[in-house]
CSV table of C-alpha atoms and ligand atoms in Angstrom, one decimal:
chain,number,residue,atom,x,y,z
A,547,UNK,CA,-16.2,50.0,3.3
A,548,UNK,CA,-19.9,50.1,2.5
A,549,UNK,CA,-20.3,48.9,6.3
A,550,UNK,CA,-18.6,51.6,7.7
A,551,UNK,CA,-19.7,54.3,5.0
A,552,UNK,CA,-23.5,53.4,4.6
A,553,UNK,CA,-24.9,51.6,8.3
A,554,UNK,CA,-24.4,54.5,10.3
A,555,UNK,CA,-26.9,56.3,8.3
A,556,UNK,CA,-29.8,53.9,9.0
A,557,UNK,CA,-30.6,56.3,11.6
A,558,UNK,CA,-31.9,58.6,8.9
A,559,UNK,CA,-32.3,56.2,6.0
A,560,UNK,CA,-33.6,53.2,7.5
A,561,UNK,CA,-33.3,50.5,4.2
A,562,UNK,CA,-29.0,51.0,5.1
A,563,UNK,CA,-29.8,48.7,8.4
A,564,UNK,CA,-29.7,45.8,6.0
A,565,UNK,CA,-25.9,46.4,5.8
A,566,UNK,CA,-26.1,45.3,9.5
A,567,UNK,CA,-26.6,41.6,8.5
A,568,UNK,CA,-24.1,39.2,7.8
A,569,UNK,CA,-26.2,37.1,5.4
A,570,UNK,CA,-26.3,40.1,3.2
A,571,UNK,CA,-23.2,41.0,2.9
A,572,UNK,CA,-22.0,37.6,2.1
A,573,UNK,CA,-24.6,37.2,-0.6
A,574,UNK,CA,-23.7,40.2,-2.2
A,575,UNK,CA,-19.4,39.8,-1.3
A,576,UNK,CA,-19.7,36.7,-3.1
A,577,UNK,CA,-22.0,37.9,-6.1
A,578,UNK,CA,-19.5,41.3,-6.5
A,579,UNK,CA,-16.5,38.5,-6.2
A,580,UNK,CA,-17.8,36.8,-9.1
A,581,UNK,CA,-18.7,39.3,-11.3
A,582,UNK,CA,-15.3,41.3,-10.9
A,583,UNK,CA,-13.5,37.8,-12.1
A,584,UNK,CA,-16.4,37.0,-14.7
A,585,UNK,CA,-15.8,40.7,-16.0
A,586,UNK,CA,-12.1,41.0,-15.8
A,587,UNK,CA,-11.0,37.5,-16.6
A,588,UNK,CA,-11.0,38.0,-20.8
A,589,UNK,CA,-9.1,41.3,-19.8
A,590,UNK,CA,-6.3,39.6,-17.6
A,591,UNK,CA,-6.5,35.8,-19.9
A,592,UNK,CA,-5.2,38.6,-23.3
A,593,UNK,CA,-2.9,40.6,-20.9
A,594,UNK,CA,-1.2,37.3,-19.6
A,595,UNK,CA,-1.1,35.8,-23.5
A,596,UNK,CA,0.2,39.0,-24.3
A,597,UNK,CA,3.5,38.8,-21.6
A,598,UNK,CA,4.1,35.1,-22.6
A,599,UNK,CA,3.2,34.1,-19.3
A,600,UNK,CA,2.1,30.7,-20.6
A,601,UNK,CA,2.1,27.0,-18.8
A,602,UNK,CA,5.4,25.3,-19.9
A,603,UNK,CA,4.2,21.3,-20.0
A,604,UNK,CA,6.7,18.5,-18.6
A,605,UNK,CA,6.1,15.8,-21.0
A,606,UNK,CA,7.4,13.2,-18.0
A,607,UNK,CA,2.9,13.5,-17.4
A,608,UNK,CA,0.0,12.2,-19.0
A,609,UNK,CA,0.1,12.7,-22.8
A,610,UNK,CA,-2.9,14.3,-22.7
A,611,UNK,CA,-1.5,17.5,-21.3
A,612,UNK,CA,0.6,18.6,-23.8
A,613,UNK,CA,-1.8,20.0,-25.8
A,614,UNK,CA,-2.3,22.1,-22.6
A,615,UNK,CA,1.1,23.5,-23.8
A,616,UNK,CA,1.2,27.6,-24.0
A,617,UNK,CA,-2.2,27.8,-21.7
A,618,UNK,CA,-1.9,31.0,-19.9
A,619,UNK,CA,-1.3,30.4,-16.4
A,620,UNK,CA,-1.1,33.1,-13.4
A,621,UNK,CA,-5.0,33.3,-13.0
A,622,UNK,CA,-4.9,33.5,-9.2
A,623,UNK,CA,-4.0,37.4,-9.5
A,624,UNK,CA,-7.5,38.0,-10.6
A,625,UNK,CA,-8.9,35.8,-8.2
A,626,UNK,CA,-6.9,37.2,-5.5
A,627,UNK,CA,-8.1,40.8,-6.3
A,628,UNK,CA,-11.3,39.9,-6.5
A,629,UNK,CA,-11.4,38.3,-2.6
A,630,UNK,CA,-9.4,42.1,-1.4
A,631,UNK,CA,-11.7,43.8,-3.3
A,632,UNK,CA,-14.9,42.5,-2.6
A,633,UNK,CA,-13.9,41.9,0.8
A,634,UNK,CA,-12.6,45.5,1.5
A,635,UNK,CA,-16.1,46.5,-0.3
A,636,UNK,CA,-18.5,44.7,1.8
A,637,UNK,CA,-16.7,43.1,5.0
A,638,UNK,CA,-16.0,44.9,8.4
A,639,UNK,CA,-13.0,46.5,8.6
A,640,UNK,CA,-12.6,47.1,12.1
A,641,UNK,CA,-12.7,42.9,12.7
A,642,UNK,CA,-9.6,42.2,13.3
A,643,UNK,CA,-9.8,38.9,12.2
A,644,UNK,CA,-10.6,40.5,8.7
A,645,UNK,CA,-7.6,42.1,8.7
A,646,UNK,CA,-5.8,38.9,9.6
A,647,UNK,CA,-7.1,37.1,6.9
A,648,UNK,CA,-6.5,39.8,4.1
A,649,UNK,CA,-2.8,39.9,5.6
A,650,UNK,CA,-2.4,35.9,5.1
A,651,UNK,CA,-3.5,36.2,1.5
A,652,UNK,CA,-1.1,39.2,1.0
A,653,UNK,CA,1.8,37.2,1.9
A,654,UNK,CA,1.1,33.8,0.4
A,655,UNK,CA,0.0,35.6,-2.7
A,656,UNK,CA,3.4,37.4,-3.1
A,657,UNK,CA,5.1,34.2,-2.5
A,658,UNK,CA,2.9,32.4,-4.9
A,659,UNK,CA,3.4,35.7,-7.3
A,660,UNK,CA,7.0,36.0,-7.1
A,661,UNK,CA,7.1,32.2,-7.6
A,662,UNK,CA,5.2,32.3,-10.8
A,663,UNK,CA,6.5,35.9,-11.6
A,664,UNK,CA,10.3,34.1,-11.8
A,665,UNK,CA,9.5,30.9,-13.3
A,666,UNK,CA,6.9,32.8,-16.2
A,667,UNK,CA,8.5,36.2,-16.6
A,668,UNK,CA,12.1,35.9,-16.3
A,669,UNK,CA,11.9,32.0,-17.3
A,670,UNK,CA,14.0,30.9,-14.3
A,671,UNK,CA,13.6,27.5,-14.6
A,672,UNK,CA,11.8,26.2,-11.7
A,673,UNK,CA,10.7,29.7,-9.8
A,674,UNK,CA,11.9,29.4,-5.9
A,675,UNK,CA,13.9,26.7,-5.2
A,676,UNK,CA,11.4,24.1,-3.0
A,677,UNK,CA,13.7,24.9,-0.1
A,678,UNK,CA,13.3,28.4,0.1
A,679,UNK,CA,9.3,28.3,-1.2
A,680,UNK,CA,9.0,26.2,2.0
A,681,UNK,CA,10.6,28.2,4.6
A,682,UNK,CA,8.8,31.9,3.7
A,683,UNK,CA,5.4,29.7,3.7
A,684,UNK,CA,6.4,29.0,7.1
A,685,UNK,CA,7.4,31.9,8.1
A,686,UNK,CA,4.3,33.5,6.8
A,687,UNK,CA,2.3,31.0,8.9
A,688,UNK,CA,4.3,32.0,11.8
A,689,UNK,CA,3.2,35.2,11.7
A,690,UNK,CA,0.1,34.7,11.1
A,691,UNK,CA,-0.5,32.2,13.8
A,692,UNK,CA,1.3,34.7,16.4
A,693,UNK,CA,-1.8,37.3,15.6
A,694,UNK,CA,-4.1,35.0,15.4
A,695,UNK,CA,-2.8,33.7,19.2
A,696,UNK,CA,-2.7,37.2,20.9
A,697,UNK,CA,-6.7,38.1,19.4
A,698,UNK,CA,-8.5,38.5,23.1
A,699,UNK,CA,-11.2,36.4,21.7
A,700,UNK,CA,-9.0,33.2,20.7
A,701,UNK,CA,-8.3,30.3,22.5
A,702,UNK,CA,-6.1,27.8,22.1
A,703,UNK,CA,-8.3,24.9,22.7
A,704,UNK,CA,-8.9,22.4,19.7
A,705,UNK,CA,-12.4,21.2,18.6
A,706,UNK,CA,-12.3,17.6,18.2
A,707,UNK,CA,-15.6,16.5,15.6
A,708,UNK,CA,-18.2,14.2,17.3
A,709,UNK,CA,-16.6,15.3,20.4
A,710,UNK,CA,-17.9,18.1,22.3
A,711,UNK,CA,-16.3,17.4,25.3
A,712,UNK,CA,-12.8,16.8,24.6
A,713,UNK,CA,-11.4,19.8,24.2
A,714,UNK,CA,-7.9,20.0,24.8
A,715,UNK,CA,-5.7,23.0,25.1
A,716,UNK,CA,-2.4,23.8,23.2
A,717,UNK,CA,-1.1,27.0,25.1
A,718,UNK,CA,1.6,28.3,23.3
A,719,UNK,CA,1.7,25.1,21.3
A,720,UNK,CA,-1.3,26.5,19.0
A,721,UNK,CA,1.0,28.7,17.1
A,722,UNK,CA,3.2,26.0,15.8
A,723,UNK,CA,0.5,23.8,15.6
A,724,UNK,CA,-2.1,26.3,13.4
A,725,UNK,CA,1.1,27.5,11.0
A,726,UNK,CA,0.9,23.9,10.2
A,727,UNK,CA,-2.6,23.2,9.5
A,728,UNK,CA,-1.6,26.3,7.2
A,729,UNK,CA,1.0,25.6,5.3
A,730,UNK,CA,-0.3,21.9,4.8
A,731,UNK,CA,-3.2,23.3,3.1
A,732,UNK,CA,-1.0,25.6,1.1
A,733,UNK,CA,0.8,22.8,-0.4
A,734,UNK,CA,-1.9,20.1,-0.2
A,735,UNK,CA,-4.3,22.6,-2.8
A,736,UNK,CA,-1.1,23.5,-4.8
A,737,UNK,CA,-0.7,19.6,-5.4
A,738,UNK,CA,-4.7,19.4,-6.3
A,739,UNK,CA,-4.2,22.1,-8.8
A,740,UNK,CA,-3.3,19.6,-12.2
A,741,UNK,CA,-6.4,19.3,-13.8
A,742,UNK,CA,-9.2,22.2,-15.2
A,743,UNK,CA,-11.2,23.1,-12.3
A,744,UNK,CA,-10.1,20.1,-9.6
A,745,UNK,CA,-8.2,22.9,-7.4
A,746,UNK,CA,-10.8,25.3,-7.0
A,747,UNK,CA,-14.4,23.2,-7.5
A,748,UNK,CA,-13.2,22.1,-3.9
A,749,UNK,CA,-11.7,25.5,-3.1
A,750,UNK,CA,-15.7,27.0,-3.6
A,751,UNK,CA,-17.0,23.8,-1.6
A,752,UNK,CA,-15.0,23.9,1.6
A,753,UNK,CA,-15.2,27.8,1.6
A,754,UNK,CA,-19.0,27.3,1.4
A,755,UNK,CA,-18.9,24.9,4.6
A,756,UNK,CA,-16.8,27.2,6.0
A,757,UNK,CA,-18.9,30.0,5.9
A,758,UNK,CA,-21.5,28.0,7.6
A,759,UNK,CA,-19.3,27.5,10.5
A,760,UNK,CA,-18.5,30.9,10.4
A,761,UNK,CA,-21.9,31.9,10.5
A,762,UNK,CA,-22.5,30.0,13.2
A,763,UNK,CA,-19.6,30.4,15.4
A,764,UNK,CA,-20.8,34.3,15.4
A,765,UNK,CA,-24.7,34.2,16.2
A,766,UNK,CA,-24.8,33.9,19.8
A,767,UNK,CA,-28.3,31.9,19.9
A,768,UNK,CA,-27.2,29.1,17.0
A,769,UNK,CA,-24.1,28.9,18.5
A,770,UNK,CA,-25.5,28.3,21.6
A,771,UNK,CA,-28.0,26.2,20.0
A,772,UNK,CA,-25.6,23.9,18.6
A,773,UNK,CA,-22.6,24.0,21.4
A,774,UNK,CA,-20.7,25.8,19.2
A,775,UNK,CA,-18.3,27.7,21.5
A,776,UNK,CA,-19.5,31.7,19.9
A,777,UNK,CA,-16.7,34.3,19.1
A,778,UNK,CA,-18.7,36.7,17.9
A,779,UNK,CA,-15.9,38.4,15.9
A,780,UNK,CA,-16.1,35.1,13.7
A,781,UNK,CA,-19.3,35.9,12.3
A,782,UNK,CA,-17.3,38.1,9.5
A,783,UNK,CA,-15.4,34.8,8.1
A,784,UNK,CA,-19.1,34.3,6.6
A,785,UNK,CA,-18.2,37.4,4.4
A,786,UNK,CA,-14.8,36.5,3.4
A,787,UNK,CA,-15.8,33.0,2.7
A,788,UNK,CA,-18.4,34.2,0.5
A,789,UNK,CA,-16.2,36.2,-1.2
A,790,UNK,CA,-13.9,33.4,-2.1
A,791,UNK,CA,-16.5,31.1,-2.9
A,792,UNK,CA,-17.6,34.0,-5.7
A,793,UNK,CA,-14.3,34.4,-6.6
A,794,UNK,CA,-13.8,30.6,-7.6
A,795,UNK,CA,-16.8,30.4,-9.5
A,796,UNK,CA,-15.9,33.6,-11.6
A,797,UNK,CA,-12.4,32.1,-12.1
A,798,UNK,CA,-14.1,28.2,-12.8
A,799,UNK,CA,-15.9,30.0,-15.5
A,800,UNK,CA,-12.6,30.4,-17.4
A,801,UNK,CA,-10.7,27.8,-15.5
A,802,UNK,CA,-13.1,25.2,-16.5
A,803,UNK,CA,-12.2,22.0,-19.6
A,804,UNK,CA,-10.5,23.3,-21.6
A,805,UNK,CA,-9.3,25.5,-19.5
A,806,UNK,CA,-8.6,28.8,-20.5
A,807,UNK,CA,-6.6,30.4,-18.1
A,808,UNK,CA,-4.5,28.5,-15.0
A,809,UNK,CA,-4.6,29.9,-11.6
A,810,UNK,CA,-0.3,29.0,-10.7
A,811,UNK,CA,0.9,29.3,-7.7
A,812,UNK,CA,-0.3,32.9,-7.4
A,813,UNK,CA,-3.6,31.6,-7.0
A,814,UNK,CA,-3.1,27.7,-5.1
A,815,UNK,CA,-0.7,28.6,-2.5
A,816,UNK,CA,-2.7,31.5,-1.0
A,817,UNK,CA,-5.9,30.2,-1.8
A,818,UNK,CA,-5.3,27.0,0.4
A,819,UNK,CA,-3.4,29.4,3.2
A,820,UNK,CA,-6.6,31.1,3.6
A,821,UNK,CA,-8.7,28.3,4.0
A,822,UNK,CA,-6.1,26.9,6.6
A,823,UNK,CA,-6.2,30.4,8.3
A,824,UNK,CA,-10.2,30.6,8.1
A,825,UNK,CA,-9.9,26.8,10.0
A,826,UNK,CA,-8.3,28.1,12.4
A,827,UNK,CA,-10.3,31.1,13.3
A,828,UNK,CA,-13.1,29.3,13.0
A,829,UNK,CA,-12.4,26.8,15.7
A,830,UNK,CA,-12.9,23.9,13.4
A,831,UNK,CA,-8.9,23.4,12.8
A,832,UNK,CA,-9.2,19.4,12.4
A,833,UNK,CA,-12.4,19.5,10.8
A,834,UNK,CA,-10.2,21.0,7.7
A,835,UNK,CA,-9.2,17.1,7.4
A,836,UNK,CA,-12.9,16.2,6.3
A,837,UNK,CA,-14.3,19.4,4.8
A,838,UNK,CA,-10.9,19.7,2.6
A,839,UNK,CA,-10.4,16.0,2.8
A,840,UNK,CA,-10.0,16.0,-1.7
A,841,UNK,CA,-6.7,17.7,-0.7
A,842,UNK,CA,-5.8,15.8,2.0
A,843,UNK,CA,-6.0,12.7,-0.5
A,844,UNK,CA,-4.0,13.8,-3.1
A,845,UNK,CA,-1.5,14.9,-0.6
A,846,UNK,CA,-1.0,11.7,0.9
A,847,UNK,CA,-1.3,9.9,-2.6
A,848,UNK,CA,2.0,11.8,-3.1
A,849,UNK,CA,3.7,10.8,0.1
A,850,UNK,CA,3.1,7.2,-0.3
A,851,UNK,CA,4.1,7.1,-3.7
A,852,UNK,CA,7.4,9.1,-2.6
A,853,UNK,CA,8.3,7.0,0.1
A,854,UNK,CA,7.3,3.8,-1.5
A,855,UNK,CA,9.1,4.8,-4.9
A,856,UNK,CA,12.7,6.0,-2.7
A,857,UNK,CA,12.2,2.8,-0.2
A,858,UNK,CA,12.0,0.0,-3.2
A,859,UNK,CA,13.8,2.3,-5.2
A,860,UNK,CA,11.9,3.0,-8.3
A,861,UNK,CA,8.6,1.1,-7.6
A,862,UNK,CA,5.2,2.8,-7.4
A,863,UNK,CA,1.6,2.3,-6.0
A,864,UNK,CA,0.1,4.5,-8.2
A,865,UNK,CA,0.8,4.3,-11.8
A,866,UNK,CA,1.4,8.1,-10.8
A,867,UNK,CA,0.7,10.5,-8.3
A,868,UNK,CA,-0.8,13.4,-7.6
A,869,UNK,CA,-4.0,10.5,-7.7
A,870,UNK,CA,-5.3,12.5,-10.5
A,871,UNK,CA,-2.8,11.7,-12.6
A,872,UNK,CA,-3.4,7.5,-11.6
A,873,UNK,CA,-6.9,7.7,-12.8
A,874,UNK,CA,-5.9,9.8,-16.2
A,875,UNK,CA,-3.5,7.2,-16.7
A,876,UNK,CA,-6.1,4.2,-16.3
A,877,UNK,CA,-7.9,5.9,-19.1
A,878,UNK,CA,-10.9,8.0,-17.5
A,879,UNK,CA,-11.6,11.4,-19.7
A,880,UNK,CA,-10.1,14.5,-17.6
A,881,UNK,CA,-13.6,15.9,-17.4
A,882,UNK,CA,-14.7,12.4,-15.3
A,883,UNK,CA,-11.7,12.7,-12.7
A,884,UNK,CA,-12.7,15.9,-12.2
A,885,UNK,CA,-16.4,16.3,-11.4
A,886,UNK,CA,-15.9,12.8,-9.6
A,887,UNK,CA,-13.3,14.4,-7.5
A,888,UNK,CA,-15.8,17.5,-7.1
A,889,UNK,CA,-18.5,14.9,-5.5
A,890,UNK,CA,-15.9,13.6,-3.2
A,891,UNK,CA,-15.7,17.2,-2.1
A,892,UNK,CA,-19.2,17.8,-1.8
A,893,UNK,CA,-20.0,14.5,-0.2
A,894,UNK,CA,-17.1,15.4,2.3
A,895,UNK,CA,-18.5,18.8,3.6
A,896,UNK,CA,-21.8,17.9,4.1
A,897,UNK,CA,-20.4,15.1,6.7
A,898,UNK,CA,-18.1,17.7,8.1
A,899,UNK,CA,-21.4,19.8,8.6
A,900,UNK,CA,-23.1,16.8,10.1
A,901,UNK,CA,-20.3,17.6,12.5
A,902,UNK,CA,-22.6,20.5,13.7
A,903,UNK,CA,-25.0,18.1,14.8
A,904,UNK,CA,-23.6,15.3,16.0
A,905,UNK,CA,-21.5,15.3,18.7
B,9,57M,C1,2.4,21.7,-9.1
B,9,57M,N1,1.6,21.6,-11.2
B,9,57M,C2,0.9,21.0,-12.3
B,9,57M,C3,-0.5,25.3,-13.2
B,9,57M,C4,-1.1,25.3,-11.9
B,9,57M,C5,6.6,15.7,-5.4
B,9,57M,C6,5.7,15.8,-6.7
B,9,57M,C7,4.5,15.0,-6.6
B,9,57M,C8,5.4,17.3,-6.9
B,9,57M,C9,4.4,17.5,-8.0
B,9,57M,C10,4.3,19.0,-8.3
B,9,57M,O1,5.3,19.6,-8.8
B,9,57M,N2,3.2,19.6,-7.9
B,9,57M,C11,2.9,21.0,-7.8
B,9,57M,C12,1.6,20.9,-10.0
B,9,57M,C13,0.9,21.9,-13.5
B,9,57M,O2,0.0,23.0,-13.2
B,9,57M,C14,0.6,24.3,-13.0
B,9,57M,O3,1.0,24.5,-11.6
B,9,57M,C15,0.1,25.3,-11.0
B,9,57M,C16,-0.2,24.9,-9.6
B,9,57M,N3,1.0,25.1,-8.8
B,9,57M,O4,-2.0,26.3,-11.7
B,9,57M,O5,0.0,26.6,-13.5
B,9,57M,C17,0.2,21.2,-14.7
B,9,57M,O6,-1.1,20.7,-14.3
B,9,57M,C18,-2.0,20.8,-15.4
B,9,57M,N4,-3.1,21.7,-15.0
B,9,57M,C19,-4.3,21.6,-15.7
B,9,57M,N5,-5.4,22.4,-15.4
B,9,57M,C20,-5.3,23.3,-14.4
B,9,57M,O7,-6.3,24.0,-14.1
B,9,57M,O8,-4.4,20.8,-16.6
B,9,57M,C21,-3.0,22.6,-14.0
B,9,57M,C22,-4.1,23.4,-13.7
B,9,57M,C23,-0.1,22.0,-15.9
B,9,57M,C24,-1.2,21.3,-16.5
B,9,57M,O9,-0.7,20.3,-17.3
B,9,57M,O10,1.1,22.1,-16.6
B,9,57M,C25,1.7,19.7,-12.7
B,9,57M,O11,1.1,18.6,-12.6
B,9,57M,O12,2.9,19.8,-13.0
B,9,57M,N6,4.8,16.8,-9.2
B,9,57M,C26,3.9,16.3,-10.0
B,9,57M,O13,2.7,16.5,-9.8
B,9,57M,C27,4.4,15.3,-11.0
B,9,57M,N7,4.4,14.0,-10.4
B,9,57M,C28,5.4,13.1,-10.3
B,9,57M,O14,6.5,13.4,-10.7
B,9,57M,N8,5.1,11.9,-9.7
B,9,57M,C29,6.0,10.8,-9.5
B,9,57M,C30,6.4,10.7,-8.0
B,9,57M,C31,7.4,9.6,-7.8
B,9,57M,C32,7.0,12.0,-7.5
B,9,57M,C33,5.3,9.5,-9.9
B,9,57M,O15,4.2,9.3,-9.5
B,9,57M,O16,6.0,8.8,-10.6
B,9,57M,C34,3.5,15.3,-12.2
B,9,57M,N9,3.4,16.5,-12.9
B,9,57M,C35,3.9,16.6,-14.2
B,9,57M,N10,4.6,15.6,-14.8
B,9,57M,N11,3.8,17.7,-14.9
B,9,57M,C36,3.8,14.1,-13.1
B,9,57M,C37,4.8,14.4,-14.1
C-alpha cells in the first residue's frame, strides 16, 4: 500500500523514491512484522487463555511435556496477520506473484485454523480427520500450482543445484509436481513443530535464504551475474520473505523455552505452504531439500520409524520419532535439541546459498 500510495509522489517529494527499492521494503516488512507480533502477542497469549484454547498433552511422549499441559496454543493467527499485514503495508500489490502467495497462506491458514479451531474450541477430539486434512492441503496446492503455471513469466523448467546446465522441463507435469514440493513442506514443518522454537528458528532461516534467492532472481545484473535465470517479478518474494522472517522472530519471542504461546496448526501448516510456494516461484524448487533440509529430517525420521515399526511389527529405530523426541528421550535438555537443530538449519542454508556460486 505504501508502494502504491507514496512512490508515485517522488516526483514532487523526492526522499519517497526510496520506496522504489526492494532492500527497503524488506528491511522495514520485516521490522513492522516483528513488532506487530512482539506488540500484539501478550494481547492474543490472554485472549487465547481466556477461550481455553490450551495444548491438550498425550502422555504416550516424553515426560517432560506434560508440564507443557494447558500452554495456549493457536499462535500462528498472530503470526499469520502479521505476514498479510505487513505484506499488504509494504509489498507490491500489483505483483501477481504477491497475490499468489497471500492467497496460499489464506487457504492453508483456514485449514490449519479450522483444524485447530475444531480440536481447541469445540474439543472435537482430534480436529480434521488426517484423511480429509490431507486432501484440502492438496487441493489448495492444486490451485495454487495452476496460477502459479499460467504466470507469463514462469516456466516449468527445474533448477537442479551445482547444475546449471541441466535443466529439465516438466510441462504440464510442474503443477503436480510443485503442489507436492507444497504440501510436503506443509506437513514436514507441522511434524518439526514439538518443541519451543524448533518449527519456526528454521522457519526465519530458510525464509532468510530465500529472500536472498529472491533478491537475486529479480536484479537483472546479479542474476545475470550469477546465472541465475531473472524473473523480474520475483524480486518481491524478498519482501514477503522478510516479512515472515520478522514475523517468526516476534512469535520466537513468546514461542521461545518455556514457551508461552504454541503456534498449532494455524501457524505450521501454512507457514511451511508458503515456504514451499516461495520455492517454487523462486526457481529453487529442489533446493528446498537443503535450505529446509531440518524438516526434511524429521520427516523422514518419521517414515522410517513408521515403516520399520508396521514391517517388524512393533520394533523401532528411534527410541521415538519425530527425531526430536529420540534425542529428548536419550536425555539431552529440550533447550540443547533445539538450538542444535537450529545450527543444522543455519549450517544447511548457507550450503544451499553456496549453491549460488557453485555450479
Ligand atoms: C503434530 N504435535 C506436537 C502444538 C503445535 C505419524 C506421527 C509421527 C504423527 C505425529 C504428529 O501427530 N505430528 C504432528 C505434532 C504437539 O504440538 C502441537 O501441535 C502443533 C503443531 N501441529 O504447535 O500445538 C506437542 O509438541 C510439543 N510442542 C512444544 N513446543 C512447541 O512450540 O513443546 C509443540 C510446539 C505439544 C507440545 O508437547 O503438545 C506433538 O508432538 O504431539 N505424532 C507424534 O509426533 C508422536 N509420535 C509417535 O507417536 N511416534 C511413534 C511412531 C511409531 C509413529 C514412535 O516413534 O513410537 C509424538 N507426539 C506425542 N506423543 N505427543 C510421540 C507421542
Amino acid at each position: 500500500m505504501l508502494y502504491h500510495l507514496l512512490y508515485p509522489l517522488h516526483t514532487e517529494i523526492s526522499i519517497f523514491n526510496i520506496f522504489r527499492y526492494i532492500t527497503f521494503r524488506t528491511i522495514y516488512g520485516s521490522l513492522t512484522a516483528f513488532l506487530i507480533c512482539l506488540v500484539l502477542g501478550p494481547w492474543v497469549i490472554r485472549k487465547l487463555k481466556k477461550m481455553q484454547i490450551g495444548q491438550h498433552i498425550q502422555d504416550d511422549g516424553p515426560q517432560t511435556h506434560l508440564g507443557k499441559k494447558g500452554t495456549p496454543t493457536m499462535g500462528g493467527i498472530l503470526i499469520l496477520f502479521s505476514i498479510t499485514f505487513s505484506t499488504l503495508l509494504w509489498a507490491n500489490l500489483a505483483n501477481h506473484y504477491v497475490g499468489i502467495m497471500l492467497l496460499s497462506l489464506f487457504l492453508f491458514g483456514s485449514i490449519g485454523i479450522i483444524d485447530d479451531y475444531l480440536m481447541q474450541v469445540k474439543k472435537h477430539n482430534k480436529g480434521l480427520t488426517a484423511r480429509g486434512k490431507f486432501l484440502l492441503q492438496v487441493f489448495s496446492a492444486l490451485v495454487i500450482s495452476w496460477l502459479i503455471y499460467r504466470c507469463p513469466d514462469f516456466n516449468t523448467q527445474l533448477t537442479i543445484p551445482f547444475l546449471k546446465n541441466i535443466t529439465p522441463d516438466l510441462g504440464l507435469w510442474y503443477i503436480p509436481f510443485a503442489a507436492i514440493v507444497i504440501v510436503g513442506t506443509s506437513n514436514a514443518v507441522n511434524l518439526t513443530d514439538g518443541l519451543d522454537g524448533l518449527a519456526i528458528g528454521p522457519i526465519i532461516i530458510a525464509a532468510v535464504a530465500y529472500m536472498f534467492f529472491g533478491y537475486v532472481a529479480g536484479h537483472s545484473e546479479i542474476a545475470a551475474y550469477l546465472h541465475v535465470k531473472h524473473i523480474a517479478a520475483c524480486g518481491e518474494m524478498a519482501v514477503i520473505c522478510g516479512t515472515l522472517a520478522g514475523a517468526g522472530l516476534g512469535f520466537l519471542w513468546f514461542n521461545s523455552h518455556p514457551a508461552q504461546v504454541f503456534m498449532g496448526d494455524s501457524g505450521s501448516i501454512p507457514l511451511g505452504a508458503i515456504l514451499g510456494t516461495v520455492a517454487v516461484i523462486t526457481k529453487q524448487e529442489i533446493l528446498l531439500v537443503v535450505v529446509g533440509g531440518l524438516f526434511v529430517i524429521e520427516a523422514v525420521s518419521v517414515i522410517l520409524q513408521v515403516g520399520y515399526f508396521k514391517m517388524t511389527k512393533g520394533k523401532r529405530i528411534f527410541r521415538m520419532a519425530p527425531l526430536h523426541h529420540h534425542f529428548e528421550l536419550k536425555g539431552w535438555a529440550e533447550p540443547k535439541v533445539i538450538v542444535r537443530f537450529w545450527i543444522i538449519a543455519v549450517t544447511l542454508a548457507l550450503i544451499s546459498l553456496s549453491t549460488l556460486k557453485i555450479r
